[in-house]
Coordinates of C-alpha atoms and ligand atoms in Angstrom, one line a residue:
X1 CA -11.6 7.8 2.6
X2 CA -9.7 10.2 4.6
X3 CA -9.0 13.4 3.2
X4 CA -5.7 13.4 1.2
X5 CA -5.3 17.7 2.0
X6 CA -6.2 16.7 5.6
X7 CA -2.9 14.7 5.6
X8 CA -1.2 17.4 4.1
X9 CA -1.8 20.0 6.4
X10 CA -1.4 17.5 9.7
X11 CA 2.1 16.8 8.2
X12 CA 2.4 21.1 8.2
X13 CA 1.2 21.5 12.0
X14 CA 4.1 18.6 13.0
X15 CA 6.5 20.9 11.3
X16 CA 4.9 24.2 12.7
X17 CA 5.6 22.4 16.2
X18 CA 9.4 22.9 15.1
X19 CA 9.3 26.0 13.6
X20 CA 8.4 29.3 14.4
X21 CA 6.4 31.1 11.6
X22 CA 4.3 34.4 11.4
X23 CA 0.2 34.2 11.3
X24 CA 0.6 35.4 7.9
X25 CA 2.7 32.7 6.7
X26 CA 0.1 30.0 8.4
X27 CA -3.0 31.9 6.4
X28 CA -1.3 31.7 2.8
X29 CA 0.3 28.1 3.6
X30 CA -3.2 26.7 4.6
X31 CA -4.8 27.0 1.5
X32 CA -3.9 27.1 -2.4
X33 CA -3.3 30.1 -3.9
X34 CA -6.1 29.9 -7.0
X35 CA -7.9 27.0 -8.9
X36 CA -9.3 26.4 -12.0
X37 CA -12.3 23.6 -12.4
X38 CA -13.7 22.9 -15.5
X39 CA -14.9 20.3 -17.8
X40 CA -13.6 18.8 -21.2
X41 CA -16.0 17.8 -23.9
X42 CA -14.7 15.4 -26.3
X43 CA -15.9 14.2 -29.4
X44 CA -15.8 9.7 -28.6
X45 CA -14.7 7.3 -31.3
X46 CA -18.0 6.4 -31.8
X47 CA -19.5 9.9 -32.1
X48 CA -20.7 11.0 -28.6
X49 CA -20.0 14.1 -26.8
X50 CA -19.0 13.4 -23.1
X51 CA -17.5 15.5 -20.5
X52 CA -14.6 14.6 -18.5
X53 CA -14.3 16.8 -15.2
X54 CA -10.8 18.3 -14.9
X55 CA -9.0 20.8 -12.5
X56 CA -5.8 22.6 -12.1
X57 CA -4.5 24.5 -9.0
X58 CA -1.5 26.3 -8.4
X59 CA -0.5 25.9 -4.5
X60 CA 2.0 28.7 -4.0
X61 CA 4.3 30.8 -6.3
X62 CA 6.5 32.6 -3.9
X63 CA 9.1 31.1 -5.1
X64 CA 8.5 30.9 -8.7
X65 CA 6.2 30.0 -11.4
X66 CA 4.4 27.2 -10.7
X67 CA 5.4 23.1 -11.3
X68 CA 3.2 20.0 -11.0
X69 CA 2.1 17.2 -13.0
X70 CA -1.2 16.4 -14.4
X71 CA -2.9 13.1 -13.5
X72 CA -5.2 11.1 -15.8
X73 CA -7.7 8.8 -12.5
X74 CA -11.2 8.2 -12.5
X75 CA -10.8 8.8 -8.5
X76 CA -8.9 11.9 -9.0
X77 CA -10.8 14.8 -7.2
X78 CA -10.1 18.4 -6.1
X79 CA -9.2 17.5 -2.9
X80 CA -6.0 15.0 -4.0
X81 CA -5.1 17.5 -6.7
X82 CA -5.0 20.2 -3.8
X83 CA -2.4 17.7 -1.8
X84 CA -0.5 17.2 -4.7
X85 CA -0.1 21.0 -5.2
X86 CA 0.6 21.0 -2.0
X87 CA 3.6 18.6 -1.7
X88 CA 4.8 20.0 -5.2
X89 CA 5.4 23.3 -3.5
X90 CA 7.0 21.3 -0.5
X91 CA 9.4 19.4 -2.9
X92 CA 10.0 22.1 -4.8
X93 CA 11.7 24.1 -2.0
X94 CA 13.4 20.8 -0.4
X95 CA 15.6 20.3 -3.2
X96 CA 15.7 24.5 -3.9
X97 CA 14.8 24.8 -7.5
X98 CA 12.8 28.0 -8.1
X99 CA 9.4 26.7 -8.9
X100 CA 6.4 26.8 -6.4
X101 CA 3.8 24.1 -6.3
X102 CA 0.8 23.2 -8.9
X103 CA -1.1 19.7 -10.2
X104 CA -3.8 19.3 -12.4
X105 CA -6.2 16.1 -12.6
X106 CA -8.8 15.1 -15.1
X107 CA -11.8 12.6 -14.3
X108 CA -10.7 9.5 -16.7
X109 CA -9.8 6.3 -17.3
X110 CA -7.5 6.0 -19.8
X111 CA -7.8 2.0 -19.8
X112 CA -11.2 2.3 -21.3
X113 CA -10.5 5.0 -24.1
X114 CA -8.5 4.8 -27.5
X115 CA -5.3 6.7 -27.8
X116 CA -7.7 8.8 -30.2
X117 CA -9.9 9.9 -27.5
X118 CA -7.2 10.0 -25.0
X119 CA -5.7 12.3 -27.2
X120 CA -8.5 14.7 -27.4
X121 CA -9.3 14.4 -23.7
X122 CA -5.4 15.9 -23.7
X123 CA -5.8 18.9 -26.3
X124 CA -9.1 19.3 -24.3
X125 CA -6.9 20.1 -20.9
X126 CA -4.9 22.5 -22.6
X127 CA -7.6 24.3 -24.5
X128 CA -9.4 24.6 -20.9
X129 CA -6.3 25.9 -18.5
X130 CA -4.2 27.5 -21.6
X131 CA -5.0 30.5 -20.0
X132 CA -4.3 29.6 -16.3
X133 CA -0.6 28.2 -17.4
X134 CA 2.6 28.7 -19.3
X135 CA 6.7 28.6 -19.5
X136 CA 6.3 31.9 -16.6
X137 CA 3.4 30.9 -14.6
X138 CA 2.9 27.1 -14.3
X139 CA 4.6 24.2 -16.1
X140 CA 2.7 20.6 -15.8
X141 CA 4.6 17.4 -16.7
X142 CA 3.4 13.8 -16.5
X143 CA 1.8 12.0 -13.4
X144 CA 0.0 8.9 -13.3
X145 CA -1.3 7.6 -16.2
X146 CA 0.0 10.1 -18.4
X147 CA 3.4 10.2 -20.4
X148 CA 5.3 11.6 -22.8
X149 CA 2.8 11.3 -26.0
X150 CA 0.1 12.9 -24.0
X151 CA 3.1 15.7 -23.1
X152 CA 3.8 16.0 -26.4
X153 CA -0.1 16.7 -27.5
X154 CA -0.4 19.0 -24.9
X155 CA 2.8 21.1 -26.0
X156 CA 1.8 21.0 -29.6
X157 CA -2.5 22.3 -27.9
X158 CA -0.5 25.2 -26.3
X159 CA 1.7 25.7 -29.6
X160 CA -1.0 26.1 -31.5
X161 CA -3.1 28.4 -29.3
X162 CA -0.2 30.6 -28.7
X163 CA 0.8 30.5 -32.9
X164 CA 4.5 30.2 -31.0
X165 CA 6.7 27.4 -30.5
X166 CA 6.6 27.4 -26.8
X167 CA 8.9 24.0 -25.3
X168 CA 9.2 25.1 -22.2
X169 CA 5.2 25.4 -21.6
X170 CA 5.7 21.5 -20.9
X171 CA 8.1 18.9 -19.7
X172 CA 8.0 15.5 -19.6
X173 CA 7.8 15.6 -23.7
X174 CA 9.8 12.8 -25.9
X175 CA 13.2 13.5 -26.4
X176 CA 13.4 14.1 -30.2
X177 CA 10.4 16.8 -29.3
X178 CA 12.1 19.4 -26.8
X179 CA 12.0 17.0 -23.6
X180 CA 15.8 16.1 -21.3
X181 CA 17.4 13.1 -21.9
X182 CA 16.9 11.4 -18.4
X183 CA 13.6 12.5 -17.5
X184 CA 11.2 9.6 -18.2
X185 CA 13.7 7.6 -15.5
X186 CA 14.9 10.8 -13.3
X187 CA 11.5 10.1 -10.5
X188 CA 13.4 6.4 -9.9
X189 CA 16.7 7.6 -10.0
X190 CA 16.1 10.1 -7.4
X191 CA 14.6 7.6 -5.3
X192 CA 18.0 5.2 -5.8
X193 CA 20.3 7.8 -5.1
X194 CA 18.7 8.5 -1.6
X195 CA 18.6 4.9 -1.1
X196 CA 22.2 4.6 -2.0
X197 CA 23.3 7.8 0.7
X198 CA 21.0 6.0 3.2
X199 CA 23.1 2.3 2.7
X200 CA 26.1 4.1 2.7
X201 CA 25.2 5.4 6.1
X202 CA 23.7 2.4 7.6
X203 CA 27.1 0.8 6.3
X204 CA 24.9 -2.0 4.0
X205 CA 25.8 -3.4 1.1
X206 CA 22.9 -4.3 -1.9
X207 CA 23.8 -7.9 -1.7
X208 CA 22.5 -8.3 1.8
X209 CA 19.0 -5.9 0.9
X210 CA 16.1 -6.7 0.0
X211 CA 13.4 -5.0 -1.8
X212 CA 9.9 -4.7 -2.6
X213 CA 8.4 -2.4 -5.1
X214 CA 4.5 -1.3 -5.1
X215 CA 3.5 0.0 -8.4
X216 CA 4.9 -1.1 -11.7
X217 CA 4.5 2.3 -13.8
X218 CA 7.1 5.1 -14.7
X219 CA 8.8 5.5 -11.0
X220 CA 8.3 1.8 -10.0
X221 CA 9.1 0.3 -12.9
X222 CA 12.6 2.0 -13.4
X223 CA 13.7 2.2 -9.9
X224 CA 12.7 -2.0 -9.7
X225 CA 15.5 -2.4 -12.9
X226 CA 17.9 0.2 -11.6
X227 CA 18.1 -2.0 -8.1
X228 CA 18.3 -4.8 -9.5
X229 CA 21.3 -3.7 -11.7
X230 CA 23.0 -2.3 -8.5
X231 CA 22.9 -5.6 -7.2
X232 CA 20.3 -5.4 -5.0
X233 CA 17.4 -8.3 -4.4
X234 CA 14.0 -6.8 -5.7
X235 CA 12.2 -9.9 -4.1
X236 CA 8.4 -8.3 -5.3
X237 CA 7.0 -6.2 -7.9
X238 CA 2.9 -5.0 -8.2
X239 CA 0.8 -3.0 -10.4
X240 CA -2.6 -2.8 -9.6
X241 CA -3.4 -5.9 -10.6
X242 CA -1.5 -8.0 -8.0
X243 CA 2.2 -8.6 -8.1
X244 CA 5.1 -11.4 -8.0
X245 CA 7.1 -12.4 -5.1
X246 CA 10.1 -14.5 -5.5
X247 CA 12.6 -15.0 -2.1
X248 CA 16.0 -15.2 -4.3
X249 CA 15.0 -12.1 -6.1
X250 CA 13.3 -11.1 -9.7
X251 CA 14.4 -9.8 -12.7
X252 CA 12.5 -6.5 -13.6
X253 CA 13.7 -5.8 -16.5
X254 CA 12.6 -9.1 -18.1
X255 CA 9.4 -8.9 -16.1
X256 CA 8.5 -5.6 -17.6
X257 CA 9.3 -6.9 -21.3
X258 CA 7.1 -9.5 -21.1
X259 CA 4.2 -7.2 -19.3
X260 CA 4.2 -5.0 -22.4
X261 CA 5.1 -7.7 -25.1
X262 CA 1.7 -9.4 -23.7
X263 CA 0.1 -6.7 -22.2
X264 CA -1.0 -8.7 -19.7
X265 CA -0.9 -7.8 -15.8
X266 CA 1.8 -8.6 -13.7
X267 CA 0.0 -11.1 -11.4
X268 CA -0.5 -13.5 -14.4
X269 CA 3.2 -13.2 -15.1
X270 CA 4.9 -15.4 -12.2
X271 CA 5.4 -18.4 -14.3
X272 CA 7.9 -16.3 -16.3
X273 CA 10.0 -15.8 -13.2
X274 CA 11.6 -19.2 -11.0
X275 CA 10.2 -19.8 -8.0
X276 CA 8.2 -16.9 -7.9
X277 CA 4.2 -16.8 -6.9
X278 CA 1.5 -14.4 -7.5
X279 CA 0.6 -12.2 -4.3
X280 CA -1.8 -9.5 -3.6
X281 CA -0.6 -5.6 -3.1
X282 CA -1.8 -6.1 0.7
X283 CA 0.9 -8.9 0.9
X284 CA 3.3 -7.5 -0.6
X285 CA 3.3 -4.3 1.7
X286 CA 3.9 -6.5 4.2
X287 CA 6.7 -8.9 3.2
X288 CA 9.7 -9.3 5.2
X289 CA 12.2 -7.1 3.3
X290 CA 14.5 -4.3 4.5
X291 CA 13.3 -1.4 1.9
X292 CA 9.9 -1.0 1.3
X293 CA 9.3 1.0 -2.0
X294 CA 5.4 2.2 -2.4
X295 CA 5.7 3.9 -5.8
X296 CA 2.4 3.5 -7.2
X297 CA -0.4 5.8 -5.1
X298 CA -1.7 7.2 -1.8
X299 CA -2.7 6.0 0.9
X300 CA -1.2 2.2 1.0
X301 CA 0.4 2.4 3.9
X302 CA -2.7 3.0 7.2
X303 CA -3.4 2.5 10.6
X304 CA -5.0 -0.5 9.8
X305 CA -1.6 -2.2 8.0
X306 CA 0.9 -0.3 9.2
X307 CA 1.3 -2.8 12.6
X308 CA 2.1 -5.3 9.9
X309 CA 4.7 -3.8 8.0
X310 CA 8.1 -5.9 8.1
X311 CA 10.3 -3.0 6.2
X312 CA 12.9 -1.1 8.3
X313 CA 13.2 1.6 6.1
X314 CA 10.2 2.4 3.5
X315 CA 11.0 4.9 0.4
X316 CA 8.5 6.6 -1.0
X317 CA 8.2 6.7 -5.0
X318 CA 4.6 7.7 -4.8
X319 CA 3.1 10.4 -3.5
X320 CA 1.4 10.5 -0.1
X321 CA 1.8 6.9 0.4
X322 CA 1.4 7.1 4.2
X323 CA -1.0 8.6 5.9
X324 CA -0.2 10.4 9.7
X325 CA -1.6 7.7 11.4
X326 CA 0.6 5.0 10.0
X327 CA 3.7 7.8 10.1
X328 CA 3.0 7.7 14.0
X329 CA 2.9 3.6 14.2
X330 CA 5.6 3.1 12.1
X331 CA 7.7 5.9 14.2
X332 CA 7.1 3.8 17.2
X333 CA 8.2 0.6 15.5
X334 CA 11.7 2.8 14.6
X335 CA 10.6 2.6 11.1
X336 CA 12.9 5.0 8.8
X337 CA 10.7 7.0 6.3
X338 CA 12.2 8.6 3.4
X339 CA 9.3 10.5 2.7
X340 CA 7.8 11.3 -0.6
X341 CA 9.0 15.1 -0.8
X342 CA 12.6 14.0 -0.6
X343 CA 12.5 10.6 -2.1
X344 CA 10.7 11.6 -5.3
X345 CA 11.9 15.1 -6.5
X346 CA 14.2 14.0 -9.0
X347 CA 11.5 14.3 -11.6
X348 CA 10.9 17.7 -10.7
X349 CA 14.6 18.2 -10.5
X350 CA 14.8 16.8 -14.0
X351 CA 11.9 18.9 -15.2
X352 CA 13.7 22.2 -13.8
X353 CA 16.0 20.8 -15.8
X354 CA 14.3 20.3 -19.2
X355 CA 12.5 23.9 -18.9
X356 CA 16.0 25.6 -18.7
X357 CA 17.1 23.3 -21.6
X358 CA 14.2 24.6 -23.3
X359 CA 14.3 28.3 -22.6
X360 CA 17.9 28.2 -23.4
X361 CA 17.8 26.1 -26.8
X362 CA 21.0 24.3 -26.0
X363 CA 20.5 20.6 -24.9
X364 CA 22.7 18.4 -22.2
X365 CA 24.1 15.2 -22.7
X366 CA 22.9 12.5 -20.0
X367 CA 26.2 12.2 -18.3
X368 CA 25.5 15.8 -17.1
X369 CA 22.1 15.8 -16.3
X370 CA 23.0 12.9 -14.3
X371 CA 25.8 14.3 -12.7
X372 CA 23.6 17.2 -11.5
X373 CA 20.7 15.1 -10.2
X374 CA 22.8 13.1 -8.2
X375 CA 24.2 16.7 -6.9
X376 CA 21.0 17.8 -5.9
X377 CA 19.0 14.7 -4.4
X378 CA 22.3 13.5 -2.6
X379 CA 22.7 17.3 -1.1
X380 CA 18.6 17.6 -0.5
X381 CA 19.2 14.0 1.4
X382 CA 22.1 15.0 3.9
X383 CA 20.4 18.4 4.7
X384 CA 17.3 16.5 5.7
X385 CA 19.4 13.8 7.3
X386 CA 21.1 16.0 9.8
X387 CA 18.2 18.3 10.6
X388 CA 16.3 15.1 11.6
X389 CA 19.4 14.4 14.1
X390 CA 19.5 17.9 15.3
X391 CA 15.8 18.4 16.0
X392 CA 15.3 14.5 16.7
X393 CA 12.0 14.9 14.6
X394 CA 11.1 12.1 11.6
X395 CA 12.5 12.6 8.3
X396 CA 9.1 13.8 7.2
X397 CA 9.3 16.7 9.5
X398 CA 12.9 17.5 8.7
X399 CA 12.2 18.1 5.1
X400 CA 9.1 20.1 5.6
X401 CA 11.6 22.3 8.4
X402 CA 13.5 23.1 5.8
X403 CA 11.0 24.1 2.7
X404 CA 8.8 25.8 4.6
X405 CA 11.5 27.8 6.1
X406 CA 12.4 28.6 2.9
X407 CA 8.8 29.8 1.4
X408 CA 8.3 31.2 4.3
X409 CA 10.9 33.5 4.3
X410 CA 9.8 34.5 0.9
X411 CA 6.6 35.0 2.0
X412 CA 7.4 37.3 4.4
X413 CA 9.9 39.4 2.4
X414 CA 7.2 39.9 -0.2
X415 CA 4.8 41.1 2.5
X416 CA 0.8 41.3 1.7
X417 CA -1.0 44.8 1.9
Ligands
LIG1 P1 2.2 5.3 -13.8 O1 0.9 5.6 -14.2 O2 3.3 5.3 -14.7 O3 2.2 4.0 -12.9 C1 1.4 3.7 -11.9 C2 1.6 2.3 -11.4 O4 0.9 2.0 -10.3 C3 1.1 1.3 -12.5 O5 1.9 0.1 -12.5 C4 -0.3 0.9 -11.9 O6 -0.7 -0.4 -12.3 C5 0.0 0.8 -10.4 N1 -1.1 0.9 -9.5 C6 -2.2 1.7 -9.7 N2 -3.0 1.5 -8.7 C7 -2.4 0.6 -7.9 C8 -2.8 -0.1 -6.6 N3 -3.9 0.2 -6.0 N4 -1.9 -0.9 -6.1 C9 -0.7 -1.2 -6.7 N5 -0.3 -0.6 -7.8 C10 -1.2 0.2 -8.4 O7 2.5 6.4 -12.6 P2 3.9 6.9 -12.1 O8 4.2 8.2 -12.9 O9 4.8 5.8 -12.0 O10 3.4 7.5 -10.7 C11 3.4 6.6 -9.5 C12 3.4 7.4 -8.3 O11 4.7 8.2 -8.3 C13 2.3 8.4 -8.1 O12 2.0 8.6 -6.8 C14 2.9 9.7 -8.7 O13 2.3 10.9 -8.2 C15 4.3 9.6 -8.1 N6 5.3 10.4 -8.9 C16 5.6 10.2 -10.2 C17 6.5 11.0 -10.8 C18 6.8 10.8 -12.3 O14 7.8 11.5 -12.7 N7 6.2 10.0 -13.0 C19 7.2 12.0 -10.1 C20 6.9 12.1 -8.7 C21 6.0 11.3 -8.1

């Protein structure tokens, strides 16, 4: 597998071809700022020690403390964890809130472990990088396979150590425990918003549109059901099992009712739907729809499917869904991209929200934090949109323009002795 950094930085140099930056602002932006590996043990249910290997890197902080989520993958490794960081800084600037970039990633699967031990494996995290993080220096939230119970363990870890209550360490938590109203759907809604400017540009309407969504988790799940409701046809749905396809459209939300009433994966699940069939993640990347939504992991979208995609425009819940070499097929074929940076950041909108909720002890009602999302994605999505006319680049390019414009000219303000 191709290096997930590697794609990063190739999708820096195509901005670097736009923009002029010093050689000091290449050195820093090439490689994270510091990193912290390490390794968890935790007592199992059935009393063995074992280790889980777990890391944590902040990308860049010119801009603020850092922000990033932590990821709970038995195929997470330092290299993805250093993209993430990576595209956390990136997003971070896009949509100007004043965070620079971080992830963290621990060696598990959580499918094969009890809520007990998943539990320990989270205190274990914070006992290991307590050090390396906090409300001023970095701030993780939830990624893949984690949520807001493993949030809220890892707020009351850093609690503990600290012999403080400390909300804002975290976000991401439950709401009755210091988190934002809005956050566990704020990733989707993002995602919808830009997908709302773009229609309204295109002059669409969500009758006519169809939809396909890859992944079935936090930012699939919720952006499926929010389409739907908006009137939109969400013709397929995946998770990793497999996924369900039905021409005249599905209906998420009863989908995902039935998923966790039966806990059963969504391929086995087309029966509850009329006329629908089970299909593969391969086909569904490829159906004939007119927005593509990859919101489940990296590198779905290749050189070697790409040629076969249908989508006109793909949106991209998930992080790093597309790799260059697909980015440059699917330019040819006049594919519109909203990349990930753009379509993505309201959860780390929301979480910029949730940390100033928490430092300032006084709470928002959703109405607001709504209000203000929308205010920030929809003004993040015309700025990208018009540098992309004026420098005739992809979307991709236009939002890295402007961020790294941004931390650049911080970085260069600061200076470096
Ligand atoms: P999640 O753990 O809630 O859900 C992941 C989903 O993807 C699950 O339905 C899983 O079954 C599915 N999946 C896993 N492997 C798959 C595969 N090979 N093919 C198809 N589906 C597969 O995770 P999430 O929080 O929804 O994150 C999904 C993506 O969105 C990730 O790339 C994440 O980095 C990105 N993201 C999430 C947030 C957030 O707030 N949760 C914010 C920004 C970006």
């Amino acid at each position: 597998m191709a290096s997930l950094f590697n794609n990063a930085l190739q999708q820096l140099d195509k901005a670097y071809e736009h923009l002029k930056v010093s050689k000091d602002v290449k050195e820093i932006l090439g490689s994270p700022k510091e990193a912290i590996h390490f390794w968890i043990p935790v007592r199992m249910d059935n009393g063995e020690l074992q280790t889980f290997e777990a890391f944590r890197i902040h990308y860049n902080d010119h801009l603020g403390p850092t922000k990033g989520g932590i990821r709970f993958s038995p195929a997470v490794c330092l290299d993805e964890v250093e993209a993430l960081s990576f595209w956390m800084m990136i997003k971070c600037a896009l949509v100007d809130i004043p965070f620079g970039g971080a992830k963290g990633g621990v060696v598990v699967d959580t499918k094969q472990l009890s809520q007990a031990e998943i539990e320990r494996v989270s205190r274990g995290f914070v006992r290991g990088a307590a050090g390396f993080m906090g409300p001023d220096r970095d701030i993780p939230a939830p990624d893949m396979y984690t949520n807001a119970k493993i949030m809220l363990w890892m707020s009351d870890e850093y609690n503990t150590i600290r012999g403080k209550y400390k909300p804002a360490f975290i976000t991401g938590k439950p709401v009755a425990l210091g988190g934002s109203l809005g956050r566990d759907s704020a990733t989707a809604r993002g995602g919808f918003f830009c997908i709302r400017e773009l229609m309204k540009l295109k002059n669409k309407t969500p009758e006519k549109t169809k939809v396909a969504v890859q992944g079935f988790g936090n930012a699939g799940s919720h952006l499926a059901i929010m389409l739907h409701e908006a009137g939109y046809t969400v013709t397929a749905i995946s998770d990793s099992s497999g996924g369900v396809h039905c021409e005249e459209g599905l209906d998420p939300k009863h989908l995902l009712s039935i998923k966790k009433k039966e806990k059963k994966p969504l391929k086995s699940l087309a029966s509850h739907a009329p006329n629908a069939r089970a299909i593969t993640n391969e086909q569904l990347l490829e159906l004939k729809v007119d927005i593509l939504c990859p919101a489940a992991m990296e590198n779905q979208i290749t050189k070697e499917n790409a040629g076969k995609i249908k989508a006109q425009i793909i949106v991209e819940l998930a992080n790093g869904p597309t790799t260059p070499n697909a980015d440059e097929i699917l330019e040819k074929k006049g594919v519109l991209i909203v990349p990930d940076v753009l379509a993505n950041a309201g959860g780390v909108t929301v979480s910029y929200f949730e940390w100033v909720q928490n430092r300032e002890g006084y709470y928002w009602d959703e109405d607001m934090i709504d209000r203000r999302l929308d205010k920030i994605i929809t003004k993040a999505f015309h700025r990208t949109n018009d540098v992309m006319k004026e420098k005739g680049v992809t979307m991709r390019t236009a939002a890295f323009l402007t961020s790294v414009k941004r931390v650049a000219s911080a970085i260069d303000a600061k200076g470096l002795i």
